[in-house]
PDB file of C-alpha atoms and ligand atoms in Angstrom:
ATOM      1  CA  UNK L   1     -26.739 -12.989   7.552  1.00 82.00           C
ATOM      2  CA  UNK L   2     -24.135 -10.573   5.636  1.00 85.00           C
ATOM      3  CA  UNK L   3     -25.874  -8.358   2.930  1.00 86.00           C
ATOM      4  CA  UNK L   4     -23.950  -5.905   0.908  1.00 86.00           C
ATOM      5  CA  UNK L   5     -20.607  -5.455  -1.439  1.00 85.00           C
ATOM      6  CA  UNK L   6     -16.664  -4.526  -0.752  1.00 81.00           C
ATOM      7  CA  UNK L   7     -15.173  -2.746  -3.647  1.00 87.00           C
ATOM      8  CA  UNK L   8     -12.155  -3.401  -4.520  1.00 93.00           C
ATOM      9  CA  UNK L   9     -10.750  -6.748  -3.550  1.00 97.00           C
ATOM     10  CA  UNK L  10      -7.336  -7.849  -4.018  1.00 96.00           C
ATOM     11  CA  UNK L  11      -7.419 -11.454  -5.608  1.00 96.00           C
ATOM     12  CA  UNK L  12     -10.840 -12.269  -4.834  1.00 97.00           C
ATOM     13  CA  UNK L  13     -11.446 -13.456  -8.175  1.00 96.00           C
ATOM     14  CA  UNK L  14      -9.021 -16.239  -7.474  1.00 96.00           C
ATOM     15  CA  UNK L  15      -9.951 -16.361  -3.901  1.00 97.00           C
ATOM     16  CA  UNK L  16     -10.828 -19.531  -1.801  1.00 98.00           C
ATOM     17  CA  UNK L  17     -11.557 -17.982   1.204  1.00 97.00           C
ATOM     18  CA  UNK L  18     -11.894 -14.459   2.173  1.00 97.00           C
ATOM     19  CA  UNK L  19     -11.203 -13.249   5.508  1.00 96.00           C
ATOM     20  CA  UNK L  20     -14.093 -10.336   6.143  1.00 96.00           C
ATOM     21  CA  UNK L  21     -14.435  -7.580   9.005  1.00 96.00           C
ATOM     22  CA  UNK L  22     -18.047  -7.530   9.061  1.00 94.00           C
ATOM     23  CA  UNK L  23     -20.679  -5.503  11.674  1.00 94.00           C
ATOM     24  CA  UNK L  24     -22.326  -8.266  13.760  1.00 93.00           C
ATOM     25  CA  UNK L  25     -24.054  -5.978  16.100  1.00 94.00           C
ATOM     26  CA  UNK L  26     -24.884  -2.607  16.231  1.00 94.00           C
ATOM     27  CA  UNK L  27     -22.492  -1.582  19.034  1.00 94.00           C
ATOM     28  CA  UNK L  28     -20.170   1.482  19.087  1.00 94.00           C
ATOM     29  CA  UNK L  29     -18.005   0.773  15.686  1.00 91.00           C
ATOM     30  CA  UNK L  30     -15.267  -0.145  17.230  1.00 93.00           C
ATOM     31  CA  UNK L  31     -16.670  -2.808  19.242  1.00 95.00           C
ATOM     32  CA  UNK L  32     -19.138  -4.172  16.822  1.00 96.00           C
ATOM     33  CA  UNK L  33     -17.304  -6.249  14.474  1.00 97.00           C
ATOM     34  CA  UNK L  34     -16.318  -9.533  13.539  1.00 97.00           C
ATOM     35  CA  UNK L  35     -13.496 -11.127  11.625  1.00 97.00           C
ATOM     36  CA  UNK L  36     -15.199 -14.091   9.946  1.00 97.00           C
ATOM     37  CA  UNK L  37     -13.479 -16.380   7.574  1.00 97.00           C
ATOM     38  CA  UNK L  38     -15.615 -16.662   4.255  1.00 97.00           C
ATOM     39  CA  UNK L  39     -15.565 -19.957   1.834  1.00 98.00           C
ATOM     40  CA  UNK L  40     -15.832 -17.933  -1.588  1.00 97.00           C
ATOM     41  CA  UNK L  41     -18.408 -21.016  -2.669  1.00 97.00           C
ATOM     42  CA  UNK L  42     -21.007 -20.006  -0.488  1.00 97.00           C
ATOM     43  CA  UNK L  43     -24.266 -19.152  -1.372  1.00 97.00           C
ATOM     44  CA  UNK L  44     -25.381 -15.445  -2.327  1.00 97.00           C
ATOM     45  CA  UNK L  45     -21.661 -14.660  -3.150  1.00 97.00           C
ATOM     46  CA  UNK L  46     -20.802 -13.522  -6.481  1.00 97.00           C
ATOM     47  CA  UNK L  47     -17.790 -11.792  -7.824  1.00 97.00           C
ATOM     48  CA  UNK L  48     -17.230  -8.630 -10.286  1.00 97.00           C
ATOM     49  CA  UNK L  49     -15.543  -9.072 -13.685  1.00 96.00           C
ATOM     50  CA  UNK L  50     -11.944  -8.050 -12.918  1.00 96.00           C
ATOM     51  CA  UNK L  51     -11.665  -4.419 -12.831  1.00 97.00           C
ATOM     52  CA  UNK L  52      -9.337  -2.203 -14.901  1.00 97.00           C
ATOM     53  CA  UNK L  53      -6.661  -0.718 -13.269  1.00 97.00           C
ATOM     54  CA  UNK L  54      -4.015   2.268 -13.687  1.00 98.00           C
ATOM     55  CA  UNK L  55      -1.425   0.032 -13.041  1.00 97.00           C
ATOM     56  CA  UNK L  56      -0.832  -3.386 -10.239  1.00 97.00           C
ATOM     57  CA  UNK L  57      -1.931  -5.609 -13.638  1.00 96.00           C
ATOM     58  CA  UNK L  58      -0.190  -8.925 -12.131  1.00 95.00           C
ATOM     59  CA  UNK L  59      -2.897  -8.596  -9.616  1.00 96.00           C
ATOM     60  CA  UNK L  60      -6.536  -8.960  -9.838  1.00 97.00           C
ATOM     61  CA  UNK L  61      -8.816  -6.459  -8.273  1.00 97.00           C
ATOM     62  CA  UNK L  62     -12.959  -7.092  -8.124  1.00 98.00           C
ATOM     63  CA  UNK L  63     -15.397  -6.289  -6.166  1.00 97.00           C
ATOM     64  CA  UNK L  64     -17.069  -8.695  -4.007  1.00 97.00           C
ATOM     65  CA  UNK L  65     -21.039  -8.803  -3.733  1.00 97.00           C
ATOM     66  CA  UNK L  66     -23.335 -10.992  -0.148  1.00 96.00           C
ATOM     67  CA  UNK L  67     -26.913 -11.944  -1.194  1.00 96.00           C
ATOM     68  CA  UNK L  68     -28.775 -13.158   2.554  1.00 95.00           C
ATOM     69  CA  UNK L  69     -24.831 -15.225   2.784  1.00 96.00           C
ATOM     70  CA  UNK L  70     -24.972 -16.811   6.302  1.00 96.00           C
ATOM     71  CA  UNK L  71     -21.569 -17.877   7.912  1.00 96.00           C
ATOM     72  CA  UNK L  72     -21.506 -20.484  10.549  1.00 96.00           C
ATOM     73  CA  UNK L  73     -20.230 -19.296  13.993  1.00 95.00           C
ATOM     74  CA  UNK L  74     -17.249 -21.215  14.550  1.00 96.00           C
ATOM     75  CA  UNK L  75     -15.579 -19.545  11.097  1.00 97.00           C
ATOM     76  CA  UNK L  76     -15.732 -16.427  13.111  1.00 97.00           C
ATOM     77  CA  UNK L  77     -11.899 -15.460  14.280  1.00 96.00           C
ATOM     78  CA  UNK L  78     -11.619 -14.541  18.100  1.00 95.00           C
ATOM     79  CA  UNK L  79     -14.020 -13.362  19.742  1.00 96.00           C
ATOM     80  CA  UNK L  80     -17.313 -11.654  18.555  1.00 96.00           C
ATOM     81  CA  UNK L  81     -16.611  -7.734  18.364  1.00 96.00           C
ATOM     82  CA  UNK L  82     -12.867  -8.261  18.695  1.00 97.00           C
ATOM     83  CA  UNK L  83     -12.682  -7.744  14.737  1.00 97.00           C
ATOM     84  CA  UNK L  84     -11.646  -4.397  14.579  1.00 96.00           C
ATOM     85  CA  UNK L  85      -9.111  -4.714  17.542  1.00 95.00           C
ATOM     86  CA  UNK L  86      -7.326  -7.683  15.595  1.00 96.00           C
ATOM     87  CA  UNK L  87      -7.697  -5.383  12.416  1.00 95.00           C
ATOM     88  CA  UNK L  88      -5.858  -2.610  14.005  1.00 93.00           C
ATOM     89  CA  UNK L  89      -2.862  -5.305  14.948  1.00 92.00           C
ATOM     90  CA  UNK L  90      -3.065  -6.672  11.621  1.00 94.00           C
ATOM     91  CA  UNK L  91      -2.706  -3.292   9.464  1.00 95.00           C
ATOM     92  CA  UNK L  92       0.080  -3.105  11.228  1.00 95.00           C
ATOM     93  CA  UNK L  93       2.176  -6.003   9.909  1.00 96.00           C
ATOM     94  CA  UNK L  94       0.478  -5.029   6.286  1.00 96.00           C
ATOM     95  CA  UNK L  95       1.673  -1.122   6.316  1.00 97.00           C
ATOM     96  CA  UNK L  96       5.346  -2.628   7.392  1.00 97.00           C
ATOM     97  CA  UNK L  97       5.250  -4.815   4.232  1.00 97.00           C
ATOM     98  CA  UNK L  98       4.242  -2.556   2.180  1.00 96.00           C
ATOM     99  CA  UNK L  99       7.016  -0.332   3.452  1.00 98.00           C
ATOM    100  CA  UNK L 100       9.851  -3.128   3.018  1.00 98.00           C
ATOM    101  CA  UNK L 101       8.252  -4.391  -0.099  1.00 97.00           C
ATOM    102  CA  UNK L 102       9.109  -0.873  -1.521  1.00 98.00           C
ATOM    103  CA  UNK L 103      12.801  -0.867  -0.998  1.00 98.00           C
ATOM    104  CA  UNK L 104      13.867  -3.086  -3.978  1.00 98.00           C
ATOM    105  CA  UNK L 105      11.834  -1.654  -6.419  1.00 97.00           C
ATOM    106  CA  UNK L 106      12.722   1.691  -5.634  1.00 98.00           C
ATOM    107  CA  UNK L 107      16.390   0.919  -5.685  1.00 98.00           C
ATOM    108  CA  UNK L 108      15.801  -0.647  -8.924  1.00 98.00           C
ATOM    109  CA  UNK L 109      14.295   2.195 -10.875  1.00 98.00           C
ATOM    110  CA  UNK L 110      17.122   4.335  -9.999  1.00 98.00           C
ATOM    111  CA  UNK L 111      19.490   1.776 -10.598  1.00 98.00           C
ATOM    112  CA  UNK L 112      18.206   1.332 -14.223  1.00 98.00           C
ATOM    113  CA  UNK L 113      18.220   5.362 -14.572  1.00 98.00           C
ATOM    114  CA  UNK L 114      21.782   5.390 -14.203  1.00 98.00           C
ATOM    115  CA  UNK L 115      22.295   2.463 -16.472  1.00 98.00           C
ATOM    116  CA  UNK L 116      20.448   4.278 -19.509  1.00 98.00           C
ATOM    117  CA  UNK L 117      21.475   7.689 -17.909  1.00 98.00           C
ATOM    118  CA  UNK L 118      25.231   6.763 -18.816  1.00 98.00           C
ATOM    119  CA  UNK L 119      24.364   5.128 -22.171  1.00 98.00           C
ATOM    120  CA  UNK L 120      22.120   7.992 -23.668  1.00 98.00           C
ATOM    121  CA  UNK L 121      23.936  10.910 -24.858  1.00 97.00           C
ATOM    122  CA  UNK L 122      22.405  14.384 -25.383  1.00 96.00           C
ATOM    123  CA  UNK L 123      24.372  17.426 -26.615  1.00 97.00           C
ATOM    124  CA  UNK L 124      27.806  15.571 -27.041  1.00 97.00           C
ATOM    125  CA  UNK L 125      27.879  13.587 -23.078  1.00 98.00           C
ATOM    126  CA  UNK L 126      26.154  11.275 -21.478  1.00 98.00           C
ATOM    127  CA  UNK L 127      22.864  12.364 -19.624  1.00 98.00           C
ATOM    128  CA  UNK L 128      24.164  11.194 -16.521  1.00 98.00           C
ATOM    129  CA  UNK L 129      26.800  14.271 -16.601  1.00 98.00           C
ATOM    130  CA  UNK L 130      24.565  16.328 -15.965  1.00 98.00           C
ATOM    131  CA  UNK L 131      24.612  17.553 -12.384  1.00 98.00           C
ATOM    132  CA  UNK L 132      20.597  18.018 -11.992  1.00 98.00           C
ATOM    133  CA  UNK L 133      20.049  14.413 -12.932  1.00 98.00           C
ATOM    134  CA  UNK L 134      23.448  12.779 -10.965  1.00 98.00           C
ATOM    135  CA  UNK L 135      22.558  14.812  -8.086  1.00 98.00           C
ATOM    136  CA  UNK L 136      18.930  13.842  -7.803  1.00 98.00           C
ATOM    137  CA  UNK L 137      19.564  10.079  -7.967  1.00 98.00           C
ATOM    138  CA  UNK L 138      21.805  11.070  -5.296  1.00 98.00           C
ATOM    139  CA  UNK L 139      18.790  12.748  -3.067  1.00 98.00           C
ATOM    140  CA  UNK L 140      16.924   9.951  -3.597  1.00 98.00           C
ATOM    141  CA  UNK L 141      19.026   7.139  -2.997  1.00 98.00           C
ATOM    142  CA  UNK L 142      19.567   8.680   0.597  1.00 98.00           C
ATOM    143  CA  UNK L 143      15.975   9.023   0.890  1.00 98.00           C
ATOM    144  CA  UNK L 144      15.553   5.573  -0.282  1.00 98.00           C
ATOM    145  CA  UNK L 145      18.901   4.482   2.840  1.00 98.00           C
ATOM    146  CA  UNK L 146      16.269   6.806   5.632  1.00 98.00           C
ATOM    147  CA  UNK L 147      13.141   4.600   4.784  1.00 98.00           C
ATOM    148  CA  UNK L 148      15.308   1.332   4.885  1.00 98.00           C
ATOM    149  CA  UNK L 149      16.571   2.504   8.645  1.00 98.00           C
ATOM    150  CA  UNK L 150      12.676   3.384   9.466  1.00 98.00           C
ATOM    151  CA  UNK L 151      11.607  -0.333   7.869  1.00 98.00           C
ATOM    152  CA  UNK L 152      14.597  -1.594   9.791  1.00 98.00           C
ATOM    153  CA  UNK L 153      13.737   0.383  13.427  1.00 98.00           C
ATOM    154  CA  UNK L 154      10.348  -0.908  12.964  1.00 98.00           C
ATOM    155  CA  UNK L 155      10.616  -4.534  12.280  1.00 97.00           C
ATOM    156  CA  UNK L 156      13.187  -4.515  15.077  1.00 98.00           C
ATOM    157  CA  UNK L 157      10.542  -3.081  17.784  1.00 97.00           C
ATOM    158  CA  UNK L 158       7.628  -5.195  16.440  1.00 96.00           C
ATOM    159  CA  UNK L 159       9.536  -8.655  16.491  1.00 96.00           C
ATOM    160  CA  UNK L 160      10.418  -7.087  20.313  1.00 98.00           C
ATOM    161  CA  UNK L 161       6.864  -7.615  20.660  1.00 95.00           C
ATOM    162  CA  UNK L 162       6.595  -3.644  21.085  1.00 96.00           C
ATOM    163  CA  UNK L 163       3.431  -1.411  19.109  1.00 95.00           C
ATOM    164  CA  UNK L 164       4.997  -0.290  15.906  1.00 97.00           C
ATOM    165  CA  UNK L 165       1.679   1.731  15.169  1.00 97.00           C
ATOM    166  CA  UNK L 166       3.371   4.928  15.022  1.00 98.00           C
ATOM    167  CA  UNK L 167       6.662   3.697  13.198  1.00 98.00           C
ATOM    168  CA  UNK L 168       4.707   1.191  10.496  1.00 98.00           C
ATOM    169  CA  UNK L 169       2.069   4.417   9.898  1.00 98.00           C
ATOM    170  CA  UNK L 170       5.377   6.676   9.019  1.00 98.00           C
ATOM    171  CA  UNK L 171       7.177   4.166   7.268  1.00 98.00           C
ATOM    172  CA  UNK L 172       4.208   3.524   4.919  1.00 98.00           C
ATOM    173  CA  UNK L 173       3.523   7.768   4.391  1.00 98.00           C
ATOM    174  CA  UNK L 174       6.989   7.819   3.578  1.00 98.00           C
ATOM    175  CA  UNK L 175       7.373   4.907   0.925  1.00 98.00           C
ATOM    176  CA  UNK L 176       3.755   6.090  -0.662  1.00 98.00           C
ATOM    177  CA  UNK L 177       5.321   9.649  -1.108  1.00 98.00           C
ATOM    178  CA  UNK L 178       9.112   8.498  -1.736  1.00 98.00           C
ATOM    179  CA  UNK L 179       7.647   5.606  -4.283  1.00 98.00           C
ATOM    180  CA  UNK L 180       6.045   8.785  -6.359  1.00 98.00           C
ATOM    181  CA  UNK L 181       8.891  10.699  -6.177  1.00 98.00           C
ATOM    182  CA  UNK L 182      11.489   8.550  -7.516  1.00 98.00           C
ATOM    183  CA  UNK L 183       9.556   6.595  -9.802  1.00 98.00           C
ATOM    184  CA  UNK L 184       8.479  10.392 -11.789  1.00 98.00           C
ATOM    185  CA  UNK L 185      12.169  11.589 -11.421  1.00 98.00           C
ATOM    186  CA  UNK L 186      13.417   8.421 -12.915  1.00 98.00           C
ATOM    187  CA  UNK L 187      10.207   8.420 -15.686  1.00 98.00           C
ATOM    188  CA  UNK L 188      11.545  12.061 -16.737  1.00 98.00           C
ATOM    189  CA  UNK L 189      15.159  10.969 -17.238  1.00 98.00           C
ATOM    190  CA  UNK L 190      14.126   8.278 -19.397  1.00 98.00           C
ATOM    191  CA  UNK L 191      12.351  10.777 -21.736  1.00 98.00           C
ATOM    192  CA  UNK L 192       9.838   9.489 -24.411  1.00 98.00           C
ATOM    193  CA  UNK L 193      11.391   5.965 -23.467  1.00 98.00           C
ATOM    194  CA  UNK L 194      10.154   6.620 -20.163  1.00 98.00           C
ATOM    195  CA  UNK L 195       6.472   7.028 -21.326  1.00 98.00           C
ATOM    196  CA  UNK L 196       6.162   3.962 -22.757  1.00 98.00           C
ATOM    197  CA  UNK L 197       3.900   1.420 -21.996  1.00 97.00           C
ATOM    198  CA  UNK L 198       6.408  -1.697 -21.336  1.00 96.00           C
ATOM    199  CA  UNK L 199       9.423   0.408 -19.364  1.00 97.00           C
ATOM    200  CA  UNK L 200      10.021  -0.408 -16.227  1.00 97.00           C
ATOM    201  CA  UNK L 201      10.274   2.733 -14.768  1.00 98.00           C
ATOM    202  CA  UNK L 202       6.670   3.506 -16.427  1.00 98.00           C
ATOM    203  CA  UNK L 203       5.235   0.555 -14.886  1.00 98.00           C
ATOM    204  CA  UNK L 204       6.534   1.778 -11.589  1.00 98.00           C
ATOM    205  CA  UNK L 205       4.725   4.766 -12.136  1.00 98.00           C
ATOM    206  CA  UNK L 206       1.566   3.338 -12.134  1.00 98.00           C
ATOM    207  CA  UNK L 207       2.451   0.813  -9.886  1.00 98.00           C
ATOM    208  CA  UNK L 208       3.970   2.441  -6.750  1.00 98.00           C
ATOM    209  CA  UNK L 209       0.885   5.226  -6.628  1.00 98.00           C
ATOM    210  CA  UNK L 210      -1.455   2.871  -4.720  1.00 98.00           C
ATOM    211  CA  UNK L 211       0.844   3.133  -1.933  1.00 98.00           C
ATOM    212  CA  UNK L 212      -0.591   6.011  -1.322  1.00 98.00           C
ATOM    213  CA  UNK L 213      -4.113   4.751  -1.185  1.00 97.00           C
ATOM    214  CA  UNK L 214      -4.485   1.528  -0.475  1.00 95.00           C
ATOM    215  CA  UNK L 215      -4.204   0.120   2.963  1.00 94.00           C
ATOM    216  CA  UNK L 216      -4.989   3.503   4.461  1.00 96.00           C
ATOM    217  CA  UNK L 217      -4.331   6.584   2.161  1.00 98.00           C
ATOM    218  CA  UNK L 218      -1.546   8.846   3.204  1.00 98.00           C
ATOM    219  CA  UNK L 219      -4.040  10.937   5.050  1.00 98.00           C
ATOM    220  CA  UNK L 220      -5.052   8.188   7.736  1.00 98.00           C
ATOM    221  CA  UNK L 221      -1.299   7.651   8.189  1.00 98.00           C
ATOM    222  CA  UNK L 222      -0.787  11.047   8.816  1.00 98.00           C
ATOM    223  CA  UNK L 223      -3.879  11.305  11.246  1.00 97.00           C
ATOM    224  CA  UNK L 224      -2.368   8.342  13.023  1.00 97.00           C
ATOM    225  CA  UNK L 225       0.978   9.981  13.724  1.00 98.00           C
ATOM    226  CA  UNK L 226      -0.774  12.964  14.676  1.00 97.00           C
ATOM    227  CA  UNK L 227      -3.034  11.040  17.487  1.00 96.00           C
ATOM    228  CA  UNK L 228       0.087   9.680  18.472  1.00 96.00           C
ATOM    229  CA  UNK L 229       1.751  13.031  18.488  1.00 96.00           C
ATOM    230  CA  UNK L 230      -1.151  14.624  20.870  1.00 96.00           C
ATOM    231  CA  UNK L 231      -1.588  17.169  17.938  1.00 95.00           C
ATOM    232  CA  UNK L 232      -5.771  16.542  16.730  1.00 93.00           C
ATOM    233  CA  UNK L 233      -7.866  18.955  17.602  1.00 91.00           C
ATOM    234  CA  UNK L 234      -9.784  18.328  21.157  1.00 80.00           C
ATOM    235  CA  UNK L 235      -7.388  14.912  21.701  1.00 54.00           C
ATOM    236  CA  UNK L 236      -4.565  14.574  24.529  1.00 56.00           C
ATOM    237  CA  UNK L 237      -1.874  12.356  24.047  1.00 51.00           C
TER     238      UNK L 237
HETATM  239  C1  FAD T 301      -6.248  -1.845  -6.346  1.00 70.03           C
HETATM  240  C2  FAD T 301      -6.913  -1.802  -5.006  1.00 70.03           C
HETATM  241  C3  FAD T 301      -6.956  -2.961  -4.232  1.00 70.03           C
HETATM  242  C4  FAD T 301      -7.595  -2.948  -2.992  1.00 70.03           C
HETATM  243  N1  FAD T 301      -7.677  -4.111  -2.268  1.00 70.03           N
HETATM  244  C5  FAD T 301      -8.367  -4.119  -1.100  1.00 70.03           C
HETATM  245  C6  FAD T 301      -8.554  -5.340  -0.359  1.00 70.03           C
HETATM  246  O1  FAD T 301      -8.100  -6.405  -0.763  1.00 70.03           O
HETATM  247  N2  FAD T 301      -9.245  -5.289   0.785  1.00 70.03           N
HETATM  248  C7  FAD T 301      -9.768  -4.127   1.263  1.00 70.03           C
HETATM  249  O2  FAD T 301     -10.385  -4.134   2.334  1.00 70.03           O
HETATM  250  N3  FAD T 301      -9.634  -2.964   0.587  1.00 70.03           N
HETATM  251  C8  FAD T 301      -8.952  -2.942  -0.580  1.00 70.03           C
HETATM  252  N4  FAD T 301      -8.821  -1.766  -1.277  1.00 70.03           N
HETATM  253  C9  FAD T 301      -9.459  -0.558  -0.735  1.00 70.03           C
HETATM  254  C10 FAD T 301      -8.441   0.409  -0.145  1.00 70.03           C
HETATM  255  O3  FAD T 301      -8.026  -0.018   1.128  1.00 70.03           O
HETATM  256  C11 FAD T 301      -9.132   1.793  -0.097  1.00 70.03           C
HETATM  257  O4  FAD T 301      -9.300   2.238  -1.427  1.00 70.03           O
HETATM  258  C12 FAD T 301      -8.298   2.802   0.691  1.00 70.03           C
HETATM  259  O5  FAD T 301      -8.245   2.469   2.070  1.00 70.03           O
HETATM  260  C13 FAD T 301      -8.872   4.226   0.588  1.00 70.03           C
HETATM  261  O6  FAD T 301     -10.224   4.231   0.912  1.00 70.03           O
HETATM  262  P1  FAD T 301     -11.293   4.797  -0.123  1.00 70.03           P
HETATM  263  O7  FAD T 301     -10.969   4.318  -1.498  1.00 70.03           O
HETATM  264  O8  FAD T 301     -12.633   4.482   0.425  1.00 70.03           O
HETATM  265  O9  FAD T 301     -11.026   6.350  -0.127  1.00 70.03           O
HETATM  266  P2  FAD T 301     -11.869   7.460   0.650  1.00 70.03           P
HETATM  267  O10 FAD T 301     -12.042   7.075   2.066  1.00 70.03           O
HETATM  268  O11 FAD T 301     -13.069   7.793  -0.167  1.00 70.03           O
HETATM  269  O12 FAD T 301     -10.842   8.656   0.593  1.00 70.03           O
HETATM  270  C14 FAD T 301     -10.509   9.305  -0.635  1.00 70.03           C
HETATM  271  C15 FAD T 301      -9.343  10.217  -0.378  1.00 70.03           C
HETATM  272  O13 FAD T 301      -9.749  11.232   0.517  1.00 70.03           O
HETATM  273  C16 FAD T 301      -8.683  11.561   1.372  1.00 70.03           C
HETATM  274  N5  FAD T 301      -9.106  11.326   2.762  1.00 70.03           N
HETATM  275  C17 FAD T 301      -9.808  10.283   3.260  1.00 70.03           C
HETATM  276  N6  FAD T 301      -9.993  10.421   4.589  1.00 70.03           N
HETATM  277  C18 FAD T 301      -9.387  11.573   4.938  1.00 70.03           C
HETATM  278  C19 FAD T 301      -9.221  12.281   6.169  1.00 70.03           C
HETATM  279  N7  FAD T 301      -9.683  11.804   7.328  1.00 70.03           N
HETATM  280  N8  FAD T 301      -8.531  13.449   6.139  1.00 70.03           N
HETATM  281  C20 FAD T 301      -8.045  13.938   4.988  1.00 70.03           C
HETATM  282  N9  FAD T 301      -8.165  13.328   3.801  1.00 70.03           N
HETATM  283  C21 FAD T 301      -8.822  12.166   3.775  1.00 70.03           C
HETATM  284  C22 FAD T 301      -7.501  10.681   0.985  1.00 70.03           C
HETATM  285  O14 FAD T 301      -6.662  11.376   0.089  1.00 70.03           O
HETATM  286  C23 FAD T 301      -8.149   9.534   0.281  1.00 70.03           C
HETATM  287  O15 FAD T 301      -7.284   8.910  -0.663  1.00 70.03           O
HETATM  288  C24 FAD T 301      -8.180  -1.750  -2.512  1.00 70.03           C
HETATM  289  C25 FAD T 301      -8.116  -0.580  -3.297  1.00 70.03           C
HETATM  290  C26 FAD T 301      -7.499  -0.604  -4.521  1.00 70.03           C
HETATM  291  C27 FAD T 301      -7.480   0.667  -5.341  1.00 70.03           C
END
């Protein structure tokens, strides 16, 4: 019987099927969950209005309610109290994405700097001229080559077969941080044009920042690495 809500749920107003971690005993927390595969039609589910959002509009976020909702056994995935475990594996291949899925976009925005950066002119030349602005495309474009080579390194090890927990937990601080930084750099070159609703850049902005939230906030990366690393308090590595 699963009673209670998860905020925030990617899709799940156009869901079919969810795929839930849910407690199923009341084991240590690491041992006492269960990946269960949920038909959104059943019985004592219901679904928020979509939410609003600061920015990721082509997606729809709600959150997702369980009245007395019983799940038959065999929709369960692996074994019972194995959910977490396959969790774990399965953030993962989700914090790589994310990672890779930055790349382009990033790349983009400070492509489409330049472009206007060369075709505005300020004070008789063309904003790009100016060394601030041509040298901090530069800085960020190398940034932008060093998370490529850690999205690279990664994918590499984890087709291997290897753990990529410590790589995929960097690589995912680093395009949260790296998508705020160039998509604010860019947003200031732009100017007013940069505020405004339907730029590119601006929906970047509001875009890119949940990097840093969801799937883990930058935080749990960085206590990840740090496990890793031997470096929390009272922990050996
Ligand atoms: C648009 C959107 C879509 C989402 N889709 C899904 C989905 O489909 N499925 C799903 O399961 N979840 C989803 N989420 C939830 C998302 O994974 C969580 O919001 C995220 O993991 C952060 O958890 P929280 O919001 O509970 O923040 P909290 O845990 O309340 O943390 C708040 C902030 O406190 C700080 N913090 C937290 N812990 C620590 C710590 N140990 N040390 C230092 N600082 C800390 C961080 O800065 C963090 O951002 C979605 C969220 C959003 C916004």
């Amino acid at each position: 019987m699963i009673n209670g809500s998860k905020m925030w749920i990617t899709n799940s107003p156009s869901a079919d099927f969810i795929c839930l971690l849910a407690n199923t005993s009341d084991d240590k927390p690491h041992i006492n969950k269960s990946l269960i595969m949920v038909p959104m039609n059943t019985p004592g589910i219901s679904v928020s209005p979509p939410l609003e959002k600061l920015g990721m509009h082509s997606s729809e976020t709600a959150q997702v309610f369980f009245d007395e909702v019983r799940i038959p056994q065999r929709n369960r995935i692996g074994h019972e109290g194995a959910g977490f475990m396959m969790q774990m594996l399965q953030f993962q291949e989700e914090r790589l994405f994310g990672a890779a899925n930055m790349i382009k976009g990033l790349e983009h925005c400070i492509d489409s700097t330049i472009a206007y950066c060369k075709e505005r002119r300020t004070f008789g030349k063309a904003l790009i001229d100016n060394q601030v602005i041509h040298f901090r495309l530069a800085e960020l474009s190398t940034e932008i080559e060093c998370l490529r080579a850690l999205v690279y390194q990664a994918t590499e090890q984890y087709i291997k077969g290897q753990d990529v927990t410590r790589l995929a937990s960097m690589a995912k601080l680093k395009a949260g941080r790296l998508g705020r930084d160039v998509s604010d750099s860019c947003l200031q070159y732009w100017g007013g044009m940069g505020f405004m609703w339907d730029n590119p850049v601006a929906r970047a902005y509001r875009d890119v920042r949940l990097v840093s939230i969801g799937g883990g906030a930058d935080e749990i990366m960085l206590g990840i690495i740090c496990k890793l690393m031997g470096t929390l308090p009272g922990k050996k590595s």
